[in-house]
PDB file of C-alpha atoms in Angstrom:
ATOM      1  CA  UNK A  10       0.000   0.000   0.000  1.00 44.00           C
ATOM      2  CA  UNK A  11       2.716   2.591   0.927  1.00 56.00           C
ATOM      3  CA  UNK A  12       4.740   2.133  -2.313  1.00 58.00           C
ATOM      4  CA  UNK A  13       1.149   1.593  -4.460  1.00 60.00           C
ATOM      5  CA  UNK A  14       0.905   5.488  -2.478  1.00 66.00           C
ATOM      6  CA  UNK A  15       4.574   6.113  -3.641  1.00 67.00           C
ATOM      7  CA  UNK A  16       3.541   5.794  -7.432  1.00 77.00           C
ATOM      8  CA  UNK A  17       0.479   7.246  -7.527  1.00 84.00           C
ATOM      9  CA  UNK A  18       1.522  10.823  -8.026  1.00 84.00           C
ATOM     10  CA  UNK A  19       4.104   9.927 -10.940  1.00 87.00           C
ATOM     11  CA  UNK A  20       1.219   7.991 -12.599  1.00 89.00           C
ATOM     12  CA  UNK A  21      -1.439  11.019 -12.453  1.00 91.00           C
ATOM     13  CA  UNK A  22       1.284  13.166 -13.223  1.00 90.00           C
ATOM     14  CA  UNK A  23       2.553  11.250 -16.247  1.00 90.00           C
ATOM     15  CA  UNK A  24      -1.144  11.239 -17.509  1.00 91.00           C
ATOM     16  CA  UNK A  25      -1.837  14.666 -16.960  1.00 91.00           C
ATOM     17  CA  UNK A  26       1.188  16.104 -18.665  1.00 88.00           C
ATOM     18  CA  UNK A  27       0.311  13.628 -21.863  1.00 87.00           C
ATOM     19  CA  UNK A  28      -3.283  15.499 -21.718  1.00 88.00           C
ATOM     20  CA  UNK A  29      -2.619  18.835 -21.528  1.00 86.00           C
ATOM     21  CA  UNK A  30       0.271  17.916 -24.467  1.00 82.00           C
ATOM     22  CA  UNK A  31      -2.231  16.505 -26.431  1.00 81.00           C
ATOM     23  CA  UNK A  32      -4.158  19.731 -26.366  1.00 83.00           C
ATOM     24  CA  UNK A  33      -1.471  21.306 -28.888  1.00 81.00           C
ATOM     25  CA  UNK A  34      -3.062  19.221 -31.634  1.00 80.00           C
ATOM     26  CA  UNK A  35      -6.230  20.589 -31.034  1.00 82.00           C
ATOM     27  CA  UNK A  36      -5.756  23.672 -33.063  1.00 83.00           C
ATOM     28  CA  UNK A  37      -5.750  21.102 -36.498  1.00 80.00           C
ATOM     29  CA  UNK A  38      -9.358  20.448 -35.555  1.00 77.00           C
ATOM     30  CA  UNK A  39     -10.407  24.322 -35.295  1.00 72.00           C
ATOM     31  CA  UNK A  40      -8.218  26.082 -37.674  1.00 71.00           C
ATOM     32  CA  UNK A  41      -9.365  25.918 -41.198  1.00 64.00           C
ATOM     33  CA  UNK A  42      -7.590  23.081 -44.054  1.00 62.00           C
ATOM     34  CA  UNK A  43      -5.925  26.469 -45.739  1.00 54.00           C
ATOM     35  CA  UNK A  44      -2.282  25.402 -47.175  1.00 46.00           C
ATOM     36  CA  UNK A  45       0.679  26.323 -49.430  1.00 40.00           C
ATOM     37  CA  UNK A  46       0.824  29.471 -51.665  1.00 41.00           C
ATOM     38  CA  UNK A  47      -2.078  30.923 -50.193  1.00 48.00           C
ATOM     39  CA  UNK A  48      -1.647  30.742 -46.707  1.00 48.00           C
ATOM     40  CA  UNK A  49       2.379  31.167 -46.390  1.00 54.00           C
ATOM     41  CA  UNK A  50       3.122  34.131 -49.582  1.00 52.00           C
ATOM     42  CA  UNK A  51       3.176  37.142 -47.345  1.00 50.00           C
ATOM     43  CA  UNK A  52       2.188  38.830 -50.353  1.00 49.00           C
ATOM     44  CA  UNK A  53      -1.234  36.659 -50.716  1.00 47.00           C
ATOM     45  CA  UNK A  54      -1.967  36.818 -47.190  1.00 53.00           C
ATOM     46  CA  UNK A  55      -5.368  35.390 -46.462  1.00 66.00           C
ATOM     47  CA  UNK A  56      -7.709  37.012 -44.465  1.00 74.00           C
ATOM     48  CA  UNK A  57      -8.353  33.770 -42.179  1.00 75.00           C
ATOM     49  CA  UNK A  58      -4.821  33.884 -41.725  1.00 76.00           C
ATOM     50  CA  UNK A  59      -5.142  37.331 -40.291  1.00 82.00           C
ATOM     51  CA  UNK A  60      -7.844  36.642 -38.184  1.00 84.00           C
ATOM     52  CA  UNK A  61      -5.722  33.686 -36.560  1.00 82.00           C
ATOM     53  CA  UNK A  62      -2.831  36.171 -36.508  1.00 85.00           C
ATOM     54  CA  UNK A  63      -4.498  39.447 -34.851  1.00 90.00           C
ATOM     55  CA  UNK A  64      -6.123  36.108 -32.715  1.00 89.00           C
ATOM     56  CA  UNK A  65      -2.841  34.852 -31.760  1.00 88.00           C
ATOM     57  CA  UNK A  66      -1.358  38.232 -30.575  1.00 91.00           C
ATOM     58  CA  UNK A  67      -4.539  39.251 -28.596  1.00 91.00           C
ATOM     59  CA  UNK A  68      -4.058  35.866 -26.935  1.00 89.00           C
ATOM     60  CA  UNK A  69      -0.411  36.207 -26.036  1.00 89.00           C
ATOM     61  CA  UNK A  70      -0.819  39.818 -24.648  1.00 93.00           C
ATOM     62  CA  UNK A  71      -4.281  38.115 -22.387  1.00 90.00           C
ATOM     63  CA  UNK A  72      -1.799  35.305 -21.529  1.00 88.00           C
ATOM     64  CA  UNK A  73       0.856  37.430 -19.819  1.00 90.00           C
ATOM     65  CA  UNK A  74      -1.157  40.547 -18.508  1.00 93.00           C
ATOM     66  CA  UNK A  75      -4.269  38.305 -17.198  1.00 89.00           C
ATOM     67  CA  UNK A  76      -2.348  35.004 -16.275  1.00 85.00           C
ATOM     68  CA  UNK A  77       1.609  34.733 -15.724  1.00 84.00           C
ATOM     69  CA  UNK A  78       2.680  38.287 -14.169  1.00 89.00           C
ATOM     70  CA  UNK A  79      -0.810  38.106 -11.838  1.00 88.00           C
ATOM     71  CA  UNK A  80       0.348  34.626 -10.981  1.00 83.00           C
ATOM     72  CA  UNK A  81       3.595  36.144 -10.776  1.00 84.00           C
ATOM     73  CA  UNK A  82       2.855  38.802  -8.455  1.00 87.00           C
ATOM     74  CA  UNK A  83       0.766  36.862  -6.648  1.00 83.00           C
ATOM     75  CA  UNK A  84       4.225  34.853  -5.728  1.00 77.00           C
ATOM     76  CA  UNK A  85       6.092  37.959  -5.123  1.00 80.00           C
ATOM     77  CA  UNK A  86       3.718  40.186  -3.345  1.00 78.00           C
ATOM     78  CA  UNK A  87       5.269  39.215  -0.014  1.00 76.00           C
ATOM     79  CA  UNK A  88       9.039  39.191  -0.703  1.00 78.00           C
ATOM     80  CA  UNK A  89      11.008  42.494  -0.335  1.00 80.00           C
ATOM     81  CA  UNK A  90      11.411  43.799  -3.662  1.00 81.00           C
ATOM     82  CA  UNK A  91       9.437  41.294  -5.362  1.00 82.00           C
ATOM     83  CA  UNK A  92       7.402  44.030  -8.141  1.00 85.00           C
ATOM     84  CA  UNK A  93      11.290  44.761  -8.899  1.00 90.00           C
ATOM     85  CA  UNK A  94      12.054  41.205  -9.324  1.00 89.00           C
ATOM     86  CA  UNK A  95       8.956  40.684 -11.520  1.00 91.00           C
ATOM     87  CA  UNK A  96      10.129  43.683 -13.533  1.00 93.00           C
ATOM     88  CA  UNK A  97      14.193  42.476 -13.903  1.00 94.00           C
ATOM     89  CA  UNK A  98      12.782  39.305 -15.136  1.00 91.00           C
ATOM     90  CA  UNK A  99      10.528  40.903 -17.575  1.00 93.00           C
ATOM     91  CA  UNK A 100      13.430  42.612 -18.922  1.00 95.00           C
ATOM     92  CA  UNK A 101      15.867  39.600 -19.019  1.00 93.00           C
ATOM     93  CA  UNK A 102      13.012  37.454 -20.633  1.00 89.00           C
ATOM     94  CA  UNK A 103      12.422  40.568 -23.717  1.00 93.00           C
ATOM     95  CA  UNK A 104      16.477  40.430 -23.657  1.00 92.00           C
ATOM     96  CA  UNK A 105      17.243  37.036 -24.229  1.00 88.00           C
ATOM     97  CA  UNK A 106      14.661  36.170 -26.485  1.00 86.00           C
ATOM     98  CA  UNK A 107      15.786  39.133 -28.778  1.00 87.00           C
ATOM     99  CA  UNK A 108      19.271  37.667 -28.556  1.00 87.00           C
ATOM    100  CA  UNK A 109      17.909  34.818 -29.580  1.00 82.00           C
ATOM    101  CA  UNK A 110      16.033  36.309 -32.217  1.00 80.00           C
ATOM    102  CA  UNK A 111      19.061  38.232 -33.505  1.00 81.00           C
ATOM    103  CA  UNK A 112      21.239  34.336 -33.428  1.00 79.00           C
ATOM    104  CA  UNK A 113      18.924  32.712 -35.105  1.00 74.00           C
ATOM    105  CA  UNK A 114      18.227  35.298 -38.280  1.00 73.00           C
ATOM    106  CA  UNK A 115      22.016  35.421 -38.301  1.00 70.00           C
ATOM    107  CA  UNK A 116      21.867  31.622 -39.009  1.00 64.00           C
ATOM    108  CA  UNK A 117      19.049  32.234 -41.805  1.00 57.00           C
ATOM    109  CA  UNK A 118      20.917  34.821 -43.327  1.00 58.00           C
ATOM    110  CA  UNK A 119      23.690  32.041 -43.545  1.00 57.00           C
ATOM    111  CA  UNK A 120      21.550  29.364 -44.733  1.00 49.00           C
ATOM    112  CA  UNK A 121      19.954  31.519 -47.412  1.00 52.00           C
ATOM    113  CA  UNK A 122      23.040  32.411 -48.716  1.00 52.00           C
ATOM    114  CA  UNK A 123      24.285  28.827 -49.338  1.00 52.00           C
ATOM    115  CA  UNK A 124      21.258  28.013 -50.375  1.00 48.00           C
ATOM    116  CA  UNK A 125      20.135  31.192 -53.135  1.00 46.00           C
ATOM    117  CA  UNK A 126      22.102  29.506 -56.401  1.00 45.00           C
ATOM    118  CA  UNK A 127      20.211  26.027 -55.440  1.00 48.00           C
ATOM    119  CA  UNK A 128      17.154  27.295 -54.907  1.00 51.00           C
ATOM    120  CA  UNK A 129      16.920  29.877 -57.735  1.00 46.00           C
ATOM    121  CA  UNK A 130      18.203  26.680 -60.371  1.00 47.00           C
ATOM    122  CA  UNK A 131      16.277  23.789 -58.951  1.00 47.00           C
ATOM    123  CA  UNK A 132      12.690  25.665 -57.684  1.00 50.00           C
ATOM    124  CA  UNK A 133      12.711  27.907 -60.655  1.00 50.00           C
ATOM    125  CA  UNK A 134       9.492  26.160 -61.953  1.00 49.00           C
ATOM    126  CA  UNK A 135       7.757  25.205 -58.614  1.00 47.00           C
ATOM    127  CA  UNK A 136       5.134  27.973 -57.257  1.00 47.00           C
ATOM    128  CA  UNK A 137       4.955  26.263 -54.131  1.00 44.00           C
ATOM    129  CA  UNK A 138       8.588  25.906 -53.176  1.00 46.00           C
ATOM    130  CA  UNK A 139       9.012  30.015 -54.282  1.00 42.00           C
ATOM    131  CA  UNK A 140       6.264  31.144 -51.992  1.00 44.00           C
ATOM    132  CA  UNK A 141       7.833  28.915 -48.939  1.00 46.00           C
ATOM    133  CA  UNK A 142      11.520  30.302 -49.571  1.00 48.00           C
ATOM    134  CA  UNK A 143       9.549  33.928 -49.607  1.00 47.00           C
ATOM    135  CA  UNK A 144       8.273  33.732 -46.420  1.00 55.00           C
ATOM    136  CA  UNK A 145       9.979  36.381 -44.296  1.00 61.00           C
ATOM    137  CA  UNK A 146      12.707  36.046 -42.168  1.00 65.00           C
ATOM    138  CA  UNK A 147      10.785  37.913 -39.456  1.00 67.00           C
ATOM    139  CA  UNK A 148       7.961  35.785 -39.506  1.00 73.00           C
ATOM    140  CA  UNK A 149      10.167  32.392 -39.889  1.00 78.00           C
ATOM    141  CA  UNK A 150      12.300  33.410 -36.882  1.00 82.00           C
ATOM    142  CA  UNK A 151       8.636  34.106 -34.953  1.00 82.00           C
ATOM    143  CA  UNK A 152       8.333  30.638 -34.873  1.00 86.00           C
ATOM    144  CA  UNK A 153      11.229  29.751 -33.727  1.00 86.00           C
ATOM    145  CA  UNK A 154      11.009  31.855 -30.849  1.00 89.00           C
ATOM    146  CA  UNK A 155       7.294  30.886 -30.533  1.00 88.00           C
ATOM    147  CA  UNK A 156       8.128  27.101 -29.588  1.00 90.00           C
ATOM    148  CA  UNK A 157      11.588  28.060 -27.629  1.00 89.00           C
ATOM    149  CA  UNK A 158       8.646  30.090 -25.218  1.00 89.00           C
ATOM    150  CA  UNK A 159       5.819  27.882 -25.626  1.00 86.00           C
ATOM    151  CA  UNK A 160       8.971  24.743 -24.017  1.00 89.00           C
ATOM    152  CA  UNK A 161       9.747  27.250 -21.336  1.00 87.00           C
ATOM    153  CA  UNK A 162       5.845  27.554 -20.362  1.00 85.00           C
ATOM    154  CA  UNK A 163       5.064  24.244 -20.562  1.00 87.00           C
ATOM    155  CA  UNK A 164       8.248  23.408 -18.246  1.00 88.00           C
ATOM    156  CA  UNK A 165       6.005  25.228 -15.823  1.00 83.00           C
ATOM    157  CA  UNK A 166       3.006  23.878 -16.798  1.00 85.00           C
ATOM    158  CA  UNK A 167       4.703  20.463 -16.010  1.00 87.00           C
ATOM    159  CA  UNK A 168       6.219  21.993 -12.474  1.00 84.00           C
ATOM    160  CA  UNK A 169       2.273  22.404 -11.191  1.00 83.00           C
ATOM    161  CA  UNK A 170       1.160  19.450 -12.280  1.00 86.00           C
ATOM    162  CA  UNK A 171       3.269  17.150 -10.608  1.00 84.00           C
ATOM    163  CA  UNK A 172       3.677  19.515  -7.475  1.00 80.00           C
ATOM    164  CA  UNK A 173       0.203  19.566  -7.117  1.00 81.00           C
ATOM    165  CA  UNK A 174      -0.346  16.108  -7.341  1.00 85.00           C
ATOM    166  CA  UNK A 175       2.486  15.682  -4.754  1.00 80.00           C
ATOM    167  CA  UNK A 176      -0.078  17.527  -2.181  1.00 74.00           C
ATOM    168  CA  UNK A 177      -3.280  15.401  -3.430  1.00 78.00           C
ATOM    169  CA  UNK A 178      -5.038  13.440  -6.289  1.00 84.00           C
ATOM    170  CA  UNK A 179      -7.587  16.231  -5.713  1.00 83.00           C
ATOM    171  CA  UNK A 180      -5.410  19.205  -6.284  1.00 78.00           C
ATOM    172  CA  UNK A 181      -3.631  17.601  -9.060  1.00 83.00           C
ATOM    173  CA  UNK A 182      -7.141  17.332 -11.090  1.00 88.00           C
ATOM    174  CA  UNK A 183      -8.296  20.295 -10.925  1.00 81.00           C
ATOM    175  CA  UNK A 184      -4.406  21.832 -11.625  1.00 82.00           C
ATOM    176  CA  UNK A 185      -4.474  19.878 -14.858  1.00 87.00           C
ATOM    177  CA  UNK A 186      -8.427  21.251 -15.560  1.00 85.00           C
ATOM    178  CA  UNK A 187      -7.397  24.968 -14.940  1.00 81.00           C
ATOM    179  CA  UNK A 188      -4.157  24.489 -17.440  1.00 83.00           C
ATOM    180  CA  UNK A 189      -6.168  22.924 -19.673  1.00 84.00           C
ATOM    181  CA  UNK A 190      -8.483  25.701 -19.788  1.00 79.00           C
ATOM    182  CA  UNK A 191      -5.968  27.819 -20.558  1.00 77.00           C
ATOM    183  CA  UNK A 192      -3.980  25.950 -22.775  1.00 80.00           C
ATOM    184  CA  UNK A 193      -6.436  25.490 -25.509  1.00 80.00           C
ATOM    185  CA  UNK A 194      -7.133  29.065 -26.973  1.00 82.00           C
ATOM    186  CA  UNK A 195      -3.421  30.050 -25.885  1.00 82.00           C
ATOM    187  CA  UNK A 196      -2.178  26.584 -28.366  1.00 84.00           C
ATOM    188  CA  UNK A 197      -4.876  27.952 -31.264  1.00 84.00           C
ATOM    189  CA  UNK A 198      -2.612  31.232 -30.857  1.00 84.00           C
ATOM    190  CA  UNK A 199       0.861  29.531 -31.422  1.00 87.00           C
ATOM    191  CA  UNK A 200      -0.050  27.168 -34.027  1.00 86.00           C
ATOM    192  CA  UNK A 201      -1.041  30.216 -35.954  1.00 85.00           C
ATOM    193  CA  UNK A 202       2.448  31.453 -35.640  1.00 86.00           C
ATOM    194  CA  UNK A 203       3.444  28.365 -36.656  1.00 88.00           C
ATOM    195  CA  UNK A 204       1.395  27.891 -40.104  1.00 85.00           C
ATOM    196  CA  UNK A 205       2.893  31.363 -40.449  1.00 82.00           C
ATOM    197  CA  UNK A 206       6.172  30.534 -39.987  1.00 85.00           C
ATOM    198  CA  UNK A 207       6.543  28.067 -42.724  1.00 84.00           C
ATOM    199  CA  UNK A 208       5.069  25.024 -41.464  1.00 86.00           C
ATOM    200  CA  UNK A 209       2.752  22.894 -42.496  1.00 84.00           C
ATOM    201  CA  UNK A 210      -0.321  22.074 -40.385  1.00 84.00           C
ATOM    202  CA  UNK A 211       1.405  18.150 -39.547  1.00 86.00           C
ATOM    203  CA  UNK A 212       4.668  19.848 -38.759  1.00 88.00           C
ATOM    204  CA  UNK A 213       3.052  22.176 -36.679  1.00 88.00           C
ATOM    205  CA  UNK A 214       1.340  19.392 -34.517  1.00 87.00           C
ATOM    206  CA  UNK A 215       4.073  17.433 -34.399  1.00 88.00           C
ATOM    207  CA  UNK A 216       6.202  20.674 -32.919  1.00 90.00           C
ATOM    208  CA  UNK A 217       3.542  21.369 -30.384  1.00 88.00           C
ATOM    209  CA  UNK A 218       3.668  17.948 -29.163  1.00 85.00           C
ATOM    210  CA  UNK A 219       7.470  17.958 -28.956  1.00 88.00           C
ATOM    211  CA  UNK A 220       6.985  21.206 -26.737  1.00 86.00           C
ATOM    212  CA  UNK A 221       4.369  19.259 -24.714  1.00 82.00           C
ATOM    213  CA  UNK A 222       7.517  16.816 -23.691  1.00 86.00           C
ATOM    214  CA  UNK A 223       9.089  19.463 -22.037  1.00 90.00           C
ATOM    215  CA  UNK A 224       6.263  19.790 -19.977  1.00 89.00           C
ATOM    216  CA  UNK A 225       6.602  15.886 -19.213  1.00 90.00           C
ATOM    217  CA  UNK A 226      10.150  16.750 -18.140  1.00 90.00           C
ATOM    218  CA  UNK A 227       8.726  19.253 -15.938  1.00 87.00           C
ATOM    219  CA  UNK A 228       6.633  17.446 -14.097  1.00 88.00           C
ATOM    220  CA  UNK A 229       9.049  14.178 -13.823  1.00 88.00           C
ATOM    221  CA  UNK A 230      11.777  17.283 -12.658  1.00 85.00           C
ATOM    222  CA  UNK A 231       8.662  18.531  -9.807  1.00 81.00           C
ATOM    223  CA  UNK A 232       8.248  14.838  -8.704  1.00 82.00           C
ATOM    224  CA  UNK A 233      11.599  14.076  -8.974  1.00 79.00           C
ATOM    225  CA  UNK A 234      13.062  16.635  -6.279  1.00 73.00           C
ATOM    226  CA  UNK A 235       9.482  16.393  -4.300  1.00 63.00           C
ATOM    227  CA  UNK A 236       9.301  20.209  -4.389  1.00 54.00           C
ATOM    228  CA  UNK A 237       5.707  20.191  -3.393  1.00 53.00           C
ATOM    229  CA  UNK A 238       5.206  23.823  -1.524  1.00 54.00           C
ATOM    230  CA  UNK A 239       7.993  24.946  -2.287  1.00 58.00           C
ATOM    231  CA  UNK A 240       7.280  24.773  -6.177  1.00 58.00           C
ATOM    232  CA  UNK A 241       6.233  28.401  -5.676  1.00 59.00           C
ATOM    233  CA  UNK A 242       9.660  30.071  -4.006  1.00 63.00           C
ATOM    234  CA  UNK A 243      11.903  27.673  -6.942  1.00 61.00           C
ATOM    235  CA  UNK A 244       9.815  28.816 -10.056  1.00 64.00           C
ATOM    236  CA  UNK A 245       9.108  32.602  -9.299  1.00 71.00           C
ATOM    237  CA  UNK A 246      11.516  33.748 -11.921  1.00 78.00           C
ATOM    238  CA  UNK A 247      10.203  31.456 -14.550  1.00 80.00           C
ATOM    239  CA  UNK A 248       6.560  33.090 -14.989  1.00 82.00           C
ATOM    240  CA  UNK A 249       8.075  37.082 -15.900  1.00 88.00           C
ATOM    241  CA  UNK A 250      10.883  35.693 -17.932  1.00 88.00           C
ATOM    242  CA  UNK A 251       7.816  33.896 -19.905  1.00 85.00           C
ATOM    243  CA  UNK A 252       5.966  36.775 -19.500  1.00 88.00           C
ATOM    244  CA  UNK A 253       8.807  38.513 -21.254  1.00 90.00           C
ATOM    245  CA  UNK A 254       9.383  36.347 -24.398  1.00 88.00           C
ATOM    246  CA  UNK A 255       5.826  36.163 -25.493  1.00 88.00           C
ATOM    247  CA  UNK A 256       5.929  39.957 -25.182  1.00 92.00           C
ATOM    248  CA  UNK A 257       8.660  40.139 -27.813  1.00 89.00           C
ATOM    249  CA  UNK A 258       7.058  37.546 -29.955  1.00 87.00           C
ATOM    250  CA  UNK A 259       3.745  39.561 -30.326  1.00 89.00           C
ATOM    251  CA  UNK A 260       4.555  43.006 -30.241  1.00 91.00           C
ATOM    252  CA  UNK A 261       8.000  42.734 -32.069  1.00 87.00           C
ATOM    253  CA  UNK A 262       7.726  39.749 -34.113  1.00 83.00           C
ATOM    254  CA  UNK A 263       3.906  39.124 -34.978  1.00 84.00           C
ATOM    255  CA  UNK A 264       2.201  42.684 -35.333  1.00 88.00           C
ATOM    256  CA  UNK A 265       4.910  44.725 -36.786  1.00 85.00           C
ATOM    257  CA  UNK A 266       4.141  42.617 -39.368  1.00 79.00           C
ATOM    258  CA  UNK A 267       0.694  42.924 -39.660  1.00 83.00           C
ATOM    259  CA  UNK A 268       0.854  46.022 -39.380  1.00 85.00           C
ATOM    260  CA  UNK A 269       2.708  46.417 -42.000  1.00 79.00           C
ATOM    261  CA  UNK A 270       0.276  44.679 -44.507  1.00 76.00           C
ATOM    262  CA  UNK A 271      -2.758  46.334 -43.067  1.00 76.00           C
ATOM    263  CA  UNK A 272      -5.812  47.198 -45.092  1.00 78.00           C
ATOM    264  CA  UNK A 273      -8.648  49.479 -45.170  1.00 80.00           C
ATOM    265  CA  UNK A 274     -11.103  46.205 -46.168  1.00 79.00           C
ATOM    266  CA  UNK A 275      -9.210  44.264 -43.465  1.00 81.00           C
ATOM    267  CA  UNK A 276      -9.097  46.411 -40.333  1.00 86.00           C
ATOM    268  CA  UNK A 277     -12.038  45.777 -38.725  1.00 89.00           C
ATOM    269  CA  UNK A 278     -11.871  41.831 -38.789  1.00 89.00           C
ATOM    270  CA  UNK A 279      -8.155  42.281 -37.788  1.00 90.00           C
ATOM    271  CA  UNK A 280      -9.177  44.132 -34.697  1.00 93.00           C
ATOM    272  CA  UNK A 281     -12.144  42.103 -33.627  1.00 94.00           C
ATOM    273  CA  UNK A 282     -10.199  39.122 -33.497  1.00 92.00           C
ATOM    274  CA  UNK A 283      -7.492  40.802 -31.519  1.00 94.00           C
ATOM    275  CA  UNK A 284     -10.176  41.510 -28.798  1.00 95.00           C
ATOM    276  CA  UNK A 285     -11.708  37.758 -29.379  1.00 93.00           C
ATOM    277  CA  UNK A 286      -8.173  36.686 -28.513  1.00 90.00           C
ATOM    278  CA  UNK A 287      -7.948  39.454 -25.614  1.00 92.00           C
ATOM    279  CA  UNK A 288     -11.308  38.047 -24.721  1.00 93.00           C
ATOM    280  CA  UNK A 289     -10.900  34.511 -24.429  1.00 89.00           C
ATOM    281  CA  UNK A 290      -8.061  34.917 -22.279  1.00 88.00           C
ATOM    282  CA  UNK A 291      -9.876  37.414 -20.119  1.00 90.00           C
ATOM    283  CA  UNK A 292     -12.483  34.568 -19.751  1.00 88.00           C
ATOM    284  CA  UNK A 293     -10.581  31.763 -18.765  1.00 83.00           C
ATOM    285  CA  UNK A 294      -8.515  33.679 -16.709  1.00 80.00           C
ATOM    286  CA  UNK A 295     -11.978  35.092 -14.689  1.00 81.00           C
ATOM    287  CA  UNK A 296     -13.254  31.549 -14.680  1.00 78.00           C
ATOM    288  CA  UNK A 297     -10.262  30.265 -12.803  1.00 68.00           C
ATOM    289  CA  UNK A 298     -10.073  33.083 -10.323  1.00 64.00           C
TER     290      UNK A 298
END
């Protein structure tokens, strides 16, 4: 009986990560079958697309002003200093991930240049394969970012889930029901950035599930050291330094961008589903309070 007790929370907690990852593939089932020239040619951008897009960015901005710095502060309020620490995170996450940003276009600017002579000769006569290769460096490096940030809040994800079920089956439930909850619209937002990125809708599933693992290491890393209450005091830093990489993702990654192809006809759509993203967010994040 004791070591059937011993178990128990790494078997929830294996289960529960596996759920919540599974929720990344969701987004095949709501967004729309829209593929190739159409839906990657920045210069044929579809207005579904946009919607997702506008979508996606309302949804990130929800996600870390209604979600992780709340749940942030909420862990800091007490310490000495902690809105500063909140902040200085903030500012190393926006940091980093723009150093990353800047790494990784320096590696496309690379690739593309081995790659031009090849490309120009071999895809000369393939639509497809021209509108791909066109697909801004801005929006390819996006996605990059999108997944290194989406790992980094699923590690946390993973963290609660086996903490909580290291206090009780109960807690651990309704943990993995209030991720869940917010996982869903928030992994509608980054497969969006994902399509737009380059890949195709499989690829795209099969990246969100590889991010979902991290949150499997999370929770194996939670039950592992049997952090339990003091999950919060370990992983403070980890919610603003999230916090701060979807910020540069949205507002210096995704909407420069589409606000740079914005249209008269388009406007209103693109601003309605920013607010249903905002929204959603706003909902989820009330319904869990």
């Amino acid at each position: 009986m004791d070591e059937m007790s011993y178990y128990q929370p790494w078997i929830f907690s294996i289960a529960a990560s596996l759920i919540v990852g599974l929720s990344g593939v969701l987004p095949m089932l709501v967004i729309p079958m829209e593929s190739g020239v159409k839906l990657k040619n920045p210069g044929n951008n579809s207005r579904k697309m946009r919607r997702l897009l506008s979508f996606a960015v309302g949804g990130l901005l929800g996600d870390v002003f209604l979600h992780l710095l709340p749940e942030a502060w909420e862990k800091a309020q007490y310490r000495q200093n902690g809105g500063y620490e909140i902040l200085f995170w903030v500012l190393v996450g926006l940091t980093a991930f723009g150093i990353i940003e800047k790494m990784l276009s320096s590696t496309e600017n690379m690739y593309d240049s081995k790659k031009i002579e090849e490309d120009v000769s071999v895809n000369n006569n393939s639509g497809e394969k021209l509108a791909v290769d066109s697909i801004s460096k801005k929006a390819r490096v996006a996605g990059y970012l999108n997944l290194v940030a989406n790992s980094i809040d699923n590690f946390t994800h993973g963290l609660a889930v086996g903490g909580s079920f290291l206090v009780s089956t109960r807690v651990g439930c309704l943990t993995t029901l209030a991720i869940l909850l917010h996982e869903v619209p928030h992994e509608v937002a980054d497969f969006a950035i994902l399509l737009r990125s380059g890949f195709t809708r499989w690829e795209a599933a099969q990246a969100q599930f590889s991010t979902a693992l991290i949150g499997l290491a999370g929770s194996l890393t939670a039950l592992g050291v049997d952090l339990g209450d003091k999950l919060g005091e370990r992983t403070a830093w980890i919610l603003p330094f999230t916090a701060g990489g979807f910020l540069n993702i949205a507002l210096f990654n995704v909407l420069p961008e589409l606000i740079e192809t914005i249209h008269p006809n388009t406007l209103i759509s693109d601003v309605s589903s920013f607010i249903s993203g905002l929204s959603v967010m706003a909902a989820v994040s009330y319904f869990l309070e």
